[in-house]
Coordinates of N, CA and C and ligand atoms in Angstrom, one line a residue:
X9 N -37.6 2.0 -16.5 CA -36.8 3.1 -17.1 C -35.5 2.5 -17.5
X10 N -34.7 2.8 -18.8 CA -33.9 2.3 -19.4 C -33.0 3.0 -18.7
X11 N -31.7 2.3 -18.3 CA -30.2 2.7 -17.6 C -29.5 2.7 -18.9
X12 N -28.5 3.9 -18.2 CA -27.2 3.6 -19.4 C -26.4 2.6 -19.0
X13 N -25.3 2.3 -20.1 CA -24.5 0.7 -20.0 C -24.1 0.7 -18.5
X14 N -23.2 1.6 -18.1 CA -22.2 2.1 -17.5 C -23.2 2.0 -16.1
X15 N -24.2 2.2 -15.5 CA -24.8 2.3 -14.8 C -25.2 1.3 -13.5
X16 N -24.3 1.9 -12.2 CA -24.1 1.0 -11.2 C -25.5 -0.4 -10.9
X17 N -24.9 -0.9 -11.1 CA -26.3 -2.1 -11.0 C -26.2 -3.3 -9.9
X18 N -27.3 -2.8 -8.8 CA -27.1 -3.4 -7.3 C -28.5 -4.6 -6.7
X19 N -27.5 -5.7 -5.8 CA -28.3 -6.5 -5.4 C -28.8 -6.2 -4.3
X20 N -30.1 -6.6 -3.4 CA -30.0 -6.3 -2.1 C -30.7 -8.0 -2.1
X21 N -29.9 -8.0 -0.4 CA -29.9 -9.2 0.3 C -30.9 -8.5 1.6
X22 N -31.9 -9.5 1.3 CA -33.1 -9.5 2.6 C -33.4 -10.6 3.4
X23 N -34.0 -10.9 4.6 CA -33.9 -12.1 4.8 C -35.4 -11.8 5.9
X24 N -36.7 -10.4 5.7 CA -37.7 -10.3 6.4 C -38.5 -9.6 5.3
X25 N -39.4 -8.7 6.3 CA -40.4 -7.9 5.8 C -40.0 -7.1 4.3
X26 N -38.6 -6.6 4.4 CA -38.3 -5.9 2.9 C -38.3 -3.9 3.6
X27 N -38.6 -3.9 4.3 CA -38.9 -2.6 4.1 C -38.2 -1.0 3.9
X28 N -36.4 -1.7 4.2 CA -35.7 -1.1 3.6 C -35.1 -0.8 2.2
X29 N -35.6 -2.2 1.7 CA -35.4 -2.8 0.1 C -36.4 -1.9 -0.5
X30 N -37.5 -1.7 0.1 CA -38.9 -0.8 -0.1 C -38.3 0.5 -0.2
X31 N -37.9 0.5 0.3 CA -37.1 2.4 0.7 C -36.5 2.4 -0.6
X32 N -35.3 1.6 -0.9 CA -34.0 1.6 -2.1 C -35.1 1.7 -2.8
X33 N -36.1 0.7 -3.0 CA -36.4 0.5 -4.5 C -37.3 1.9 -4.9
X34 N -37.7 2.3 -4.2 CA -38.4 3.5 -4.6 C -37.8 5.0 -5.0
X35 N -37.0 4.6 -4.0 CA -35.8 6.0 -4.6 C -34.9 5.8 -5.8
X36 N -34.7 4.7 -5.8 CA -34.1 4.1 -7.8 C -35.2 4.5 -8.8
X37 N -36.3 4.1 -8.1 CA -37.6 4.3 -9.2 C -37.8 5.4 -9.7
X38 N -37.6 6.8 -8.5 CA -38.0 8.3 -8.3 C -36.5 8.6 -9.5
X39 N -35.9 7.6 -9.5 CA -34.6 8.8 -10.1 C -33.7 9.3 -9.0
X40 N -33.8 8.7 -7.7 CA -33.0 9.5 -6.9 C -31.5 9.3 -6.3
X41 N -31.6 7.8 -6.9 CA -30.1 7.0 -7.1 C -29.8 6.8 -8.3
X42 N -28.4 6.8 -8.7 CA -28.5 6.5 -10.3 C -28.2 5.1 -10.0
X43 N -28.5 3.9 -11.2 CA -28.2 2.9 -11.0 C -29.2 2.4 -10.8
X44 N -30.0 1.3 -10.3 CA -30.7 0.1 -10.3 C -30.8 -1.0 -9.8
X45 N -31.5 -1.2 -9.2 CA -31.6 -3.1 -8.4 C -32.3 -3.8 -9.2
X46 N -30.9 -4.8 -9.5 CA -31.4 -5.6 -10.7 C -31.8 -6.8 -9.7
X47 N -31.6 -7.0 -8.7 CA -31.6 -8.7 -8.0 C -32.4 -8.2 -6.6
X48 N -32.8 -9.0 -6.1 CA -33.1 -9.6 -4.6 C -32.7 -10.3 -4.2
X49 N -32.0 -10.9 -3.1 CA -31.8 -12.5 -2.9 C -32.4 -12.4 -1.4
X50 N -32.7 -13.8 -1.3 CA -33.5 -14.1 0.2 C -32.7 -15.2 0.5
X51 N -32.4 -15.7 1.7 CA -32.9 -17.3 2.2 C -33.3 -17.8 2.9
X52 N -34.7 -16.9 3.0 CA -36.1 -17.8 3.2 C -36.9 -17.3 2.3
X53 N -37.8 -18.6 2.3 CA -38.5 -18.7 1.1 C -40.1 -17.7 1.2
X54 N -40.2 -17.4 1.9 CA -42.0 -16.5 2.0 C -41.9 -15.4 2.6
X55 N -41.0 -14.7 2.7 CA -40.8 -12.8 3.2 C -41.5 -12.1 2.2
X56 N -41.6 -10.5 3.4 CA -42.3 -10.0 2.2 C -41.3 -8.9 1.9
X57 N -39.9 -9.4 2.0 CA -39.1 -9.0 0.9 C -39.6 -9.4 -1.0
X58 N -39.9 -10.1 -0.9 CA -40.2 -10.7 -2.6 C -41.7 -10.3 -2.9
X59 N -42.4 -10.0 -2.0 CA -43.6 -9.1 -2.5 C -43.2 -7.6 -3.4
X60 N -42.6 -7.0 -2.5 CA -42.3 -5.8 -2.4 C -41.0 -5.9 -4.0
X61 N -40.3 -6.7 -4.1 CA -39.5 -7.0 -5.1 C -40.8 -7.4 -6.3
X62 N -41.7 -8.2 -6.7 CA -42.5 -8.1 -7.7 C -43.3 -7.0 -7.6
X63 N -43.2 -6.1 -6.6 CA -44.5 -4.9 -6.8 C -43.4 -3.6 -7.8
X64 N -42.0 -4.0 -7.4 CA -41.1 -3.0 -8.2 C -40.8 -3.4 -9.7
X65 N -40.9 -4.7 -9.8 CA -40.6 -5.6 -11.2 C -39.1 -6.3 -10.8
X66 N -38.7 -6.6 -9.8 CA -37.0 -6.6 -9.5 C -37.2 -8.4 -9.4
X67 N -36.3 -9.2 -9.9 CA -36.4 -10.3 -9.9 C -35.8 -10.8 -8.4
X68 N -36.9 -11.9 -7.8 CA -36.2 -12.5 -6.7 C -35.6 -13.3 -6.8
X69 N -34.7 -14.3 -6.2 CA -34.3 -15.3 -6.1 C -33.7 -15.9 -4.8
X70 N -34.5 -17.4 -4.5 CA -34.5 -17.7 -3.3 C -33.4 -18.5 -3.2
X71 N -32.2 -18.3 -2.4 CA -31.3 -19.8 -2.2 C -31.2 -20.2 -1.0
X72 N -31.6 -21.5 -1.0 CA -32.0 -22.1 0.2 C -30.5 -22.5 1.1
X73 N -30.6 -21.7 2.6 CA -29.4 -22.2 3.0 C -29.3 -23.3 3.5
X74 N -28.6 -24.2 3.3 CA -28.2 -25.7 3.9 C -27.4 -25.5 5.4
X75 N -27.8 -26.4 6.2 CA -27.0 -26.3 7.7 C -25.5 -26.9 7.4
X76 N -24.2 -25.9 8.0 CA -23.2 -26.3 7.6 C -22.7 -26.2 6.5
X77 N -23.8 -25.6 5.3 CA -23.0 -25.6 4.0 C -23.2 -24.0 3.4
X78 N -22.6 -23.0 4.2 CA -22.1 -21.5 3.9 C -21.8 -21.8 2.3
X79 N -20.5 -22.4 2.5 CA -19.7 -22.2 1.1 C -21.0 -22.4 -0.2
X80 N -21.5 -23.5 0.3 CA -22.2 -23.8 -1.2 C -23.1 -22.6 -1.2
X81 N -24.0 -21.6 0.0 CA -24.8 -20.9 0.0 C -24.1 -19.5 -1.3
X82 N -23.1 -19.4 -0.6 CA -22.0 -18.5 -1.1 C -21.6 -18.7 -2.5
X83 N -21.6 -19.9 -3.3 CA -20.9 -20.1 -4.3 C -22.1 -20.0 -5.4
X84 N -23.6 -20.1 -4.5 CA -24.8 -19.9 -5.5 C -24.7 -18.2 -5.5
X85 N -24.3 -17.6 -4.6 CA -25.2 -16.5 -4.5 C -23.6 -15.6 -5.5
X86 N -22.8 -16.2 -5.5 CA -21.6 -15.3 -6.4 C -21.8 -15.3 -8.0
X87 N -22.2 -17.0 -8.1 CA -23.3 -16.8 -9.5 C -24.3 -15.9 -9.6
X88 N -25.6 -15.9 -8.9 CA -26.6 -15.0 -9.5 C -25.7 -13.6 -9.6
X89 N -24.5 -13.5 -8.6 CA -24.5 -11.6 -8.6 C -23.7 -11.7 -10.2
X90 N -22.9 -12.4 -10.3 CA -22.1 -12.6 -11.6 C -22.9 -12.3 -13.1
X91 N -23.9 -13.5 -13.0 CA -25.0 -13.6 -14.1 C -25.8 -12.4 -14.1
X92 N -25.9 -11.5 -12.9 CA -26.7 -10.1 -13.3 C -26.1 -9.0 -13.7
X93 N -24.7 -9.1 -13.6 CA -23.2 -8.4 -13.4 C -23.9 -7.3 -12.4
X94 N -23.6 -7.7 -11.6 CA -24.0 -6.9 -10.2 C -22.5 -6.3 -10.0
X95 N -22.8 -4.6 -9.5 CA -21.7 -4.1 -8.9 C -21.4 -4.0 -7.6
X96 N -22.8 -3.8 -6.9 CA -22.8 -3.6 -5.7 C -23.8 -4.6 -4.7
X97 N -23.3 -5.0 -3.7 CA -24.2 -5.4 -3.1 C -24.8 -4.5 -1.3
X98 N -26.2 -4.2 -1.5 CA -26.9 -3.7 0.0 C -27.5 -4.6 0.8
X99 N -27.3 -4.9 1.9 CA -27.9 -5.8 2.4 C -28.9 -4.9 3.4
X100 N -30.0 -5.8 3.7 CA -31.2 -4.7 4.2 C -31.6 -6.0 5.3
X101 N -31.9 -6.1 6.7 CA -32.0 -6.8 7.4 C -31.9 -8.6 6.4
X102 N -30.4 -8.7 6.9 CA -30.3 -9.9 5.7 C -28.9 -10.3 6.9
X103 N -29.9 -11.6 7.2 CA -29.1 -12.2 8.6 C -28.5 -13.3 8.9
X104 N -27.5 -13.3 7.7 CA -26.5 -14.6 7.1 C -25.1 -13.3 7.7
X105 N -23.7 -13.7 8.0 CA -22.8 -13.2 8.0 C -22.2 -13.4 6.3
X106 N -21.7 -12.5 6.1 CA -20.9 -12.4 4.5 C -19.2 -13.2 5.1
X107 N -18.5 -13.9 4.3 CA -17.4 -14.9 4.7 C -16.0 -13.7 4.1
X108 N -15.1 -13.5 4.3 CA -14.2 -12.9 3.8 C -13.3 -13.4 2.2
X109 N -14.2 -13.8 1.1 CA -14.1 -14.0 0.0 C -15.0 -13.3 -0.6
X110 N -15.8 -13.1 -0.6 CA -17.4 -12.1 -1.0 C -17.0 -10.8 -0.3
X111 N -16.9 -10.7 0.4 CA -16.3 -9.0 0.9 C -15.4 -9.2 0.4
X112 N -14.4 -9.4 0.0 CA -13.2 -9.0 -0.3 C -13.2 -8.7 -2.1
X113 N -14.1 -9.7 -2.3 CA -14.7 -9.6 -3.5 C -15.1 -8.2 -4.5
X114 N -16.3 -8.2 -3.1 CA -16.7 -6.7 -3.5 C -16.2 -5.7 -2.7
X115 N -15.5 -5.8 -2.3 CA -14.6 -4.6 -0.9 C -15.2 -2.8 -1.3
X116 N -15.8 -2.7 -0.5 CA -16.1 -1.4 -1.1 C -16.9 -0.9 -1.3
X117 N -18.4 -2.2 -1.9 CA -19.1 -2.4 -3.0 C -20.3 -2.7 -2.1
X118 N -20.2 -3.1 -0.7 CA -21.0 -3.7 -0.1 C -21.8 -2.8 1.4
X119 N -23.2 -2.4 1.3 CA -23.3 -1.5 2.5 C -24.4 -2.8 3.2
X120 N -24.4 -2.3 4.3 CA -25.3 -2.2 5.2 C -26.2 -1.6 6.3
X121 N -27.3 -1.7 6.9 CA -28.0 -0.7 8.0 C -28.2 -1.4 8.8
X122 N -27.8 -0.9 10.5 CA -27.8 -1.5 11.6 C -28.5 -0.3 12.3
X123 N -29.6 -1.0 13.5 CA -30.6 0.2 13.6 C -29.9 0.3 15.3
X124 N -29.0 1.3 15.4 CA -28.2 1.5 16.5 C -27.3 2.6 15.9
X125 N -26.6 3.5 16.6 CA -25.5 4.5 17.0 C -24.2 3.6 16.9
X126 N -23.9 3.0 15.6 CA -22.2 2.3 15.7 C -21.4 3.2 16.3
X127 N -20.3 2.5 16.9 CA -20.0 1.2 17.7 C -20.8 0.7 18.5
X128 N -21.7 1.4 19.1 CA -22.4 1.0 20.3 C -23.3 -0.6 19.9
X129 N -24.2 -0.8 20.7 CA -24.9 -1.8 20.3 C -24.8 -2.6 19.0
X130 N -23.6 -3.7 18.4 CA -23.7 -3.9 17.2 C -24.6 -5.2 17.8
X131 N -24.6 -6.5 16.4 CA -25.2 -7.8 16.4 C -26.8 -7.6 17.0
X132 N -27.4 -8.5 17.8 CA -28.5 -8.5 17.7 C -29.3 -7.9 19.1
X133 N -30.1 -7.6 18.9 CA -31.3 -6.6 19.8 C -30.7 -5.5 20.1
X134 N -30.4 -5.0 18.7 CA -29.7 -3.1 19.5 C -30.9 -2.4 20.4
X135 N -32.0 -2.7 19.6 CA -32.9 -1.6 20.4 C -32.8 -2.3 22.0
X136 N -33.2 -3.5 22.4 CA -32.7 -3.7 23.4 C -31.9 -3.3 24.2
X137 N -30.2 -3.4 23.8 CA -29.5 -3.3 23.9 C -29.1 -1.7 24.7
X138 N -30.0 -1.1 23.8 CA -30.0 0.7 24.0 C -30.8 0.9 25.0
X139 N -31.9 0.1 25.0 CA -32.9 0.5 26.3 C -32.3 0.3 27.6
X140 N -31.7 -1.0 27.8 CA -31.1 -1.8 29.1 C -30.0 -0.6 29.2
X141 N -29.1 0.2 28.4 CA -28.4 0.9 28.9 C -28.1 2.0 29.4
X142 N -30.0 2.4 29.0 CA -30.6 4.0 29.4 C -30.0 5.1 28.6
X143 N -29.0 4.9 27.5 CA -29.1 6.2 26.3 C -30.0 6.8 26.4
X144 N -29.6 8.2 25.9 CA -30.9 9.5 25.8 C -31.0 9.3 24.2
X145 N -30.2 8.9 23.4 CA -30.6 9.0 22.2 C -29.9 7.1 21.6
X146 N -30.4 6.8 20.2 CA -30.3 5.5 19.6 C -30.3 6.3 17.9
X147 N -30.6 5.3 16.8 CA -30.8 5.6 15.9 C -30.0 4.5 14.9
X148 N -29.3 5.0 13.3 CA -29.6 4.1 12.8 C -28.2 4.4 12.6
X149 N -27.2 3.6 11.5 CA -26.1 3.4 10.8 C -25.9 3.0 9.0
X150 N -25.6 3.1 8.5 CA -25.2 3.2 7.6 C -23.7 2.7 7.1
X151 N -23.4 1.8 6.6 CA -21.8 1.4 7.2 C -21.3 0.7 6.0
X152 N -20.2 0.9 5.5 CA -19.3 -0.4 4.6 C -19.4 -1.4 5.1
X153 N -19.4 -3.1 4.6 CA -19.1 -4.0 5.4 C -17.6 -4.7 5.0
X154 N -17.4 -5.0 6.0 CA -16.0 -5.3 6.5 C -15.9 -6.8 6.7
X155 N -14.9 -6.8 7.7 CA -15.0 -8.9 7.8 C -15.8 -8.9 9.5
X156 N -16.0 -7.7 10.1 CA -16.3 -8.0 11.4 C -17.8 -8.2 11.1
X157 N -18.8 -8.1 12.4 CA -20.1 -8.0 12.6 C -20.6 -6.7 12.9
X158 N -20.9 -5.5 12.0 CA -21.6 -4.4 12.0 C -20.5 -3.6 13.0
X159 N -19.0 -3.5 12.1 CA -17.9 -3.3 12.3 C -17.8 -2.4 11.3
X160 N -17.8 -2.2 10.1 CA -17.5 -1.5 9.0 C -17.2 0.1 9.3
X161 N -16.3 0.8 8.5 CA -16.7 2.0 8.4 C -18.0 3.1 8.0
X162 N -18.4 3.8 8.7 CA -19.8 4.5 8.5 C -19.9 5.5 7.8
X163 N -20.7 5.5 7.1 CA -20.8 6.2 6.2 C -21.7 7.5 6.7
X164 N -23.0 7.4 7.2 CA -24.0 8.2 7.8 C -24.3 7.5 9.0
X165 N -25.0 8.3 9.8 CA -25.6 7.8 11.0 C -27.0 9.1 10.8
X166 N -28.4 8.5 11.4 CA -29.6 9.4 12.1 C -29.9 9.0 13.5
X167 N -29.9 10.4 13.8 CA -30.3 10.2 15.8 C -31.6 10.0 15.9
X168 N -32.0 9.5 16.7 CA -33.1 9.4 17.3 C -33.5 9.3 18.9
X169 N -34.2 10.2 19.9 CA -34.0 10.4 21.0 C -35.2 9.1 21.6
X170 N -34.4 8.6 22.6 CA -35.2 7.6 23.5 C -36.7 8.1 24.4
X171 N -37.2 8.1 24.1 CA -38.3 8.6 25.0 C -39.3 7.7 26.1
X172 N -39.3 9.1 27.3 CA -39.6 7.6 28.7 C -40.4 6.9 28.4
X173 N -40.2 5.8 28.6 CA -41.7 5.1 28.4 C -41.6 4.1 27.0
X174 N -40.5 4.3 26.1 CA -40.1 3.8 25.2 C -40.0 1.9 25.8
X175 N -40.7 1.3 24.4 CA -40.1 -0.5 24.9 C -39.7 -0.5 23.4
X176 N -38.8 -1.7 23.1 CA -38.1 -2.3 22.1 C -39.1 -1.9 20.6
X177 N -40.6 -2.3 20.9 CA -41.2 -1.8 19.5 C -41.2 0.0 19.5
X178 N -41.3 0.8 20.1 CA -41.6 1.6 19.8 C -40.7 2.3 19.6
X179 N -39.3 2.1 20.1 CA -38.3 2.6 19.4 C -37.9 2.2 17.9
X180 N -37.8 0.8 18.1 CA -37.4 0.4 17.1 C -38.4 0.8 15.4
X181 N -39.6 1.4 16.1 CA -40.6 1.9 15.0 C -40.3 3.0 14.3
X182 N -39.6 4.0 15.3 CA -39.2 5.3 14.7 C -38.2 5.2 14.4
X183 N -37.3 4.5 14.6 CA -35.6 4.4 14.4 C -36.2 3.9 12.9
X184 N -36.8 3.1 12.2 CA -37.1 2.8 11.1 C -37.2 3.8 10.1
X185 N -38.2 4.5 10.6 CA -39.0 5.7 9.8 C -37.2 6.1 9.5
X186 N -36.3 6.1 10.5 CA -35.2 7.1 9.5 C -34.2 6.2 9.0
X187 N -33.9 5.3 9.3 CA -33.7 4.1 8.2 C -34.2 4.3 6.4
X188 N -35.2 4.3 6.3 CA -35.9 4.8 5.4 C -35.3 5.9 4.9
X189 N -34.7 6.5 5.4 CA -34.2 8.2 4.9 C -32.6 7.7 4.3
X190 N -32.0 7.5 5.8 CA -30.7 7.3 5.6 C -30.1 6.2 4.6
X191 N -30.6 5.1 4.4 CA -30.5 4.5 3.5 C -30.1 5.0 1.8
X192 N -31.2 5.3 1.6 CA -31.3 6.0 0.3 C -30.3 7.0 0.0
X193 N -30.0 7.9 1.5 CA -29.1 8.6 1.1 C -27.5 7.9 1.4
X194 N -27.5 7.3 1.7 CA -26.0 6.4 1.6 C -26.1 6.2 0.5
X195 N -26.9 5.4 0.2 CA -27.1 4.7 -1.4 C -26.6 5.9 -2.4
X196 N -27.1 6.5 -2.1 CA -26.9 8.2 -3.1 C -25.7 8.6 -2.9
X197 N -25.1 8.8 -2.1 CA -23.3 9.1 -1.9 C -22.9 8.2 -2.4
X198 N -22.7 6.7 -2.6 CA -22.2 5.8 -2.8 C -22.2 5.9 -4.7
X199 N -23.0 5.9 -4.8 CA -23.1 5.7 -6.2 C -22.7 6.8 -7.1
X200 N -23.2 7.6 -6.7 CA -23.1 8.9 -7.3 C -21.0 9.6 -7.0
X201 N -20.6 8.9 -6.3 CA -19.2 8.9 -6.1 C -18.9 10.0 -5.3
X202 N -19.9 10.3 -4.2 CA -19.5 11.3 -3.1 C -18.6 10.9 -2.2
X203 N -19.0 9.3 -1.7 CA -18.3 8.8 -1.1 C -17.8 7.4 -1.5
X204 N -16.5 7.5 -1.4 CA -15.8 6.0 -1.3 C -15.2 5.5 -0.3
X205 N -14.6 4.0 -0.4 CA -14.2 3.7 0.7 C -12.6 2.9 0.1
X206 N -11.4 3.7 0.7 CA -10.0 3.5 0.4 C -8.9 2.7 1.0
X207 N -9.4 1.7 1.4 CA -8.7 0.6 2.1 C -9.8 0.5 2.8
X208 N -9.0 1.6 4.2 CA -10.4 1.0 5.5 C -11.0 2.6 5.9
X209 N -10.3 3.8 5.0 CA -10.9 4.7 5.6 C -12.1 4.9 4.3
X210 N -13.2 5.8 4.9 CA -14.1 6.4 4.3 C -13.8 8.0 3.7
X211 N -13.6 7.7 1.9 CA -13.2 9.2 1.4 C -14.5 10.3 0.5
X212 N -14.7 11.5 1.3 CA -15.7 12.2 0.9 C -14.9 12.8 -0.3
X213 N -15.7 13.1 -2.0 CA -15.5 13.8 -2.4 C -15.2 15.3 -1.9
X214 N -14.0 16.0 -1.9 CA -13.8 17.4 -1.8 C -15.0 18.2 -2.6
X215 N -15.3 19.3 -2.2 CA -16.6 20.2 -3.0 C -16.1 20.3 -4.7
X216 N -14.5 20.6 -4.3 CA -14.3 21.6 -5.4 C -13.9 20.5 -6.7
X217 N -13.9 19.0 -6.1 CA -14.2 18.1 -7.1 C -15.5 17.6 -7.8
X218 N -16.3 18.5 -7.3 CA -18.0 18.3 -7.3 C -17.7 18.7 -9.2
X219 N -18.8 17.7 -10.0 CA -18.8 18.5 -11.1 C -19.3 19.8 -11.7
X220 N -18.6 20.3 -12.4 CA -19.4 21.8 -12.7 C -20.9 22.0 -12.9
X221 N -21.4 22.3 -12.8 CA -22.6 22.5 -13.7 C -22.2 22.6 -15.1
X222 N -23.2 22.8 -15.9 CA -23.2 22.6 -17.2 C -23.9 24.3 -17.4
X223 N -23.1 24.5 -18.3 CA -23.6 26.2 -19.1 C -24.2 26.4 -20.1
X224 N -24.8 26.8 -20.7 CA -25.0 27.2 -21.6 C -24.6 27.6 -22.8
Ligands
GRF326 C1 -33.8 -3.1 10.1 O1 -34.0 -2.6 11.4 C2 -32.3 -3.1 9.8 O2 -31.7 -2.0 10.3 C3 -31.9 -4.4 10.4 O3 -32.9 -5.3 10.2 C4 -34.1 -4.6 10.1 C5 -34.7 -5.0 8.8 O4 -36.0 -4.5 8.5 N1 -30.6 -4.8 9.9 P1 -36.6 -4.5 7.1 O5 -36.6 -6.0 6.6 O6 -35.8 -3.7 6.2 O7 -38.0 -4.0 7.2

């Protein structure tokens, strides 16, 4: 489907299976985000993030990261966003830290999903994290990125209730299923200019700034 010029045009950074990339890309496809994923990036080379990117038509591109060499990982990956004129960047289980030159870059511009209740459980094994601490409920996040580690301001959050008997996969199965939801709808605030983000706070459009409808 042909975009207009003006039309937010976003990367997502993956670095596994894809399956929230899966989510974006299909709700771009439906019409349900305005705007478009023009890019993939990975850095590893055989995910089935890049399946799921040629099953949408979305071009991948693999940059191999070097031990020790961020900067140069970084200075490829500011080219591809440049060369695609990328506005926004989503990262979708994509498990490089971003350096405070690329955030700052795109300040604003950049979300991410962390499958936990922020603040609580950020960095790695939230589901873990959540189980060891006996929460009644977990769920997902939705968040600006910032300079910290799954620190940003949030945009949405979905609950999801722990259930006895629960272990690390079987939470982390259904906390997915709404990942899948919330995602897209961040994406949809975001773009559609419901929500922005104004230094460090998160600003909702007022109603009565909502556009009119259109008359007859
Ligand atoms: C998701 O749980 C996401 O919240 C986390 O990493 C996982 C990625 O899963 N950051 P997928 O690659 O999107 O399937």
């Amino acid at each position: 489907m042909s975009q207009p010029e003006d039309s937010p045009r976003v990367a997502v950074l993956a670095s596994g299976r894809g399956s929230n990339f899966g989510a974006l890309a299909k709700a771009f496809a439906e019409g349900e985000i305005p705007g478009s994923i023009e890019l993939l990036v990975v850095d590893k080379p055989r995910v089935g993030a890049i399946e799921i990117a040629s099953h949408f038509g979305i071009p991948a591109l693999y940059i191999e990261p070097k031990r020790g060499q961020r900067a140069a990982f970084e200075t490829a990956l500011m080219r591809a966003l440049a060369g695609h004129e990328i506005d926004y960047i989503f990262l979708a289980g994509f498990m490089r830290i971003l350096s405070r030159p690329v955030v700052d870059a795109y300040w604003g511009r950049i979300l991410n999903i962390h499958p936990s209740l922020l603040p609580d459980f950020p960095g790695l094994h939230p589901h873990a994290q959540a189980l060891a601490a006996g929460v009644k409920s977990s769920g997902c996040t939705v968040h600006f990125v910032d300079h910290g580690v799954d620190t940003g301001p949030t945009i949405l959050q979905r609950r999801v209730r722990v259930r006895a008997g629960d272990d690390e996969d079987s939470l982390a199965a259904r906390i997915l299923e709404q990942e899948h939801v919330a995602y897209p709808e961040a994406a949809r605030q975001l773009l559609s200019g419901e929500v922005r983000l104004e230094g460090k706070s998160v600003v909702r459009r007022p109603r009565s700034e909502e556009p009119a409808a259109e008359e007859d």
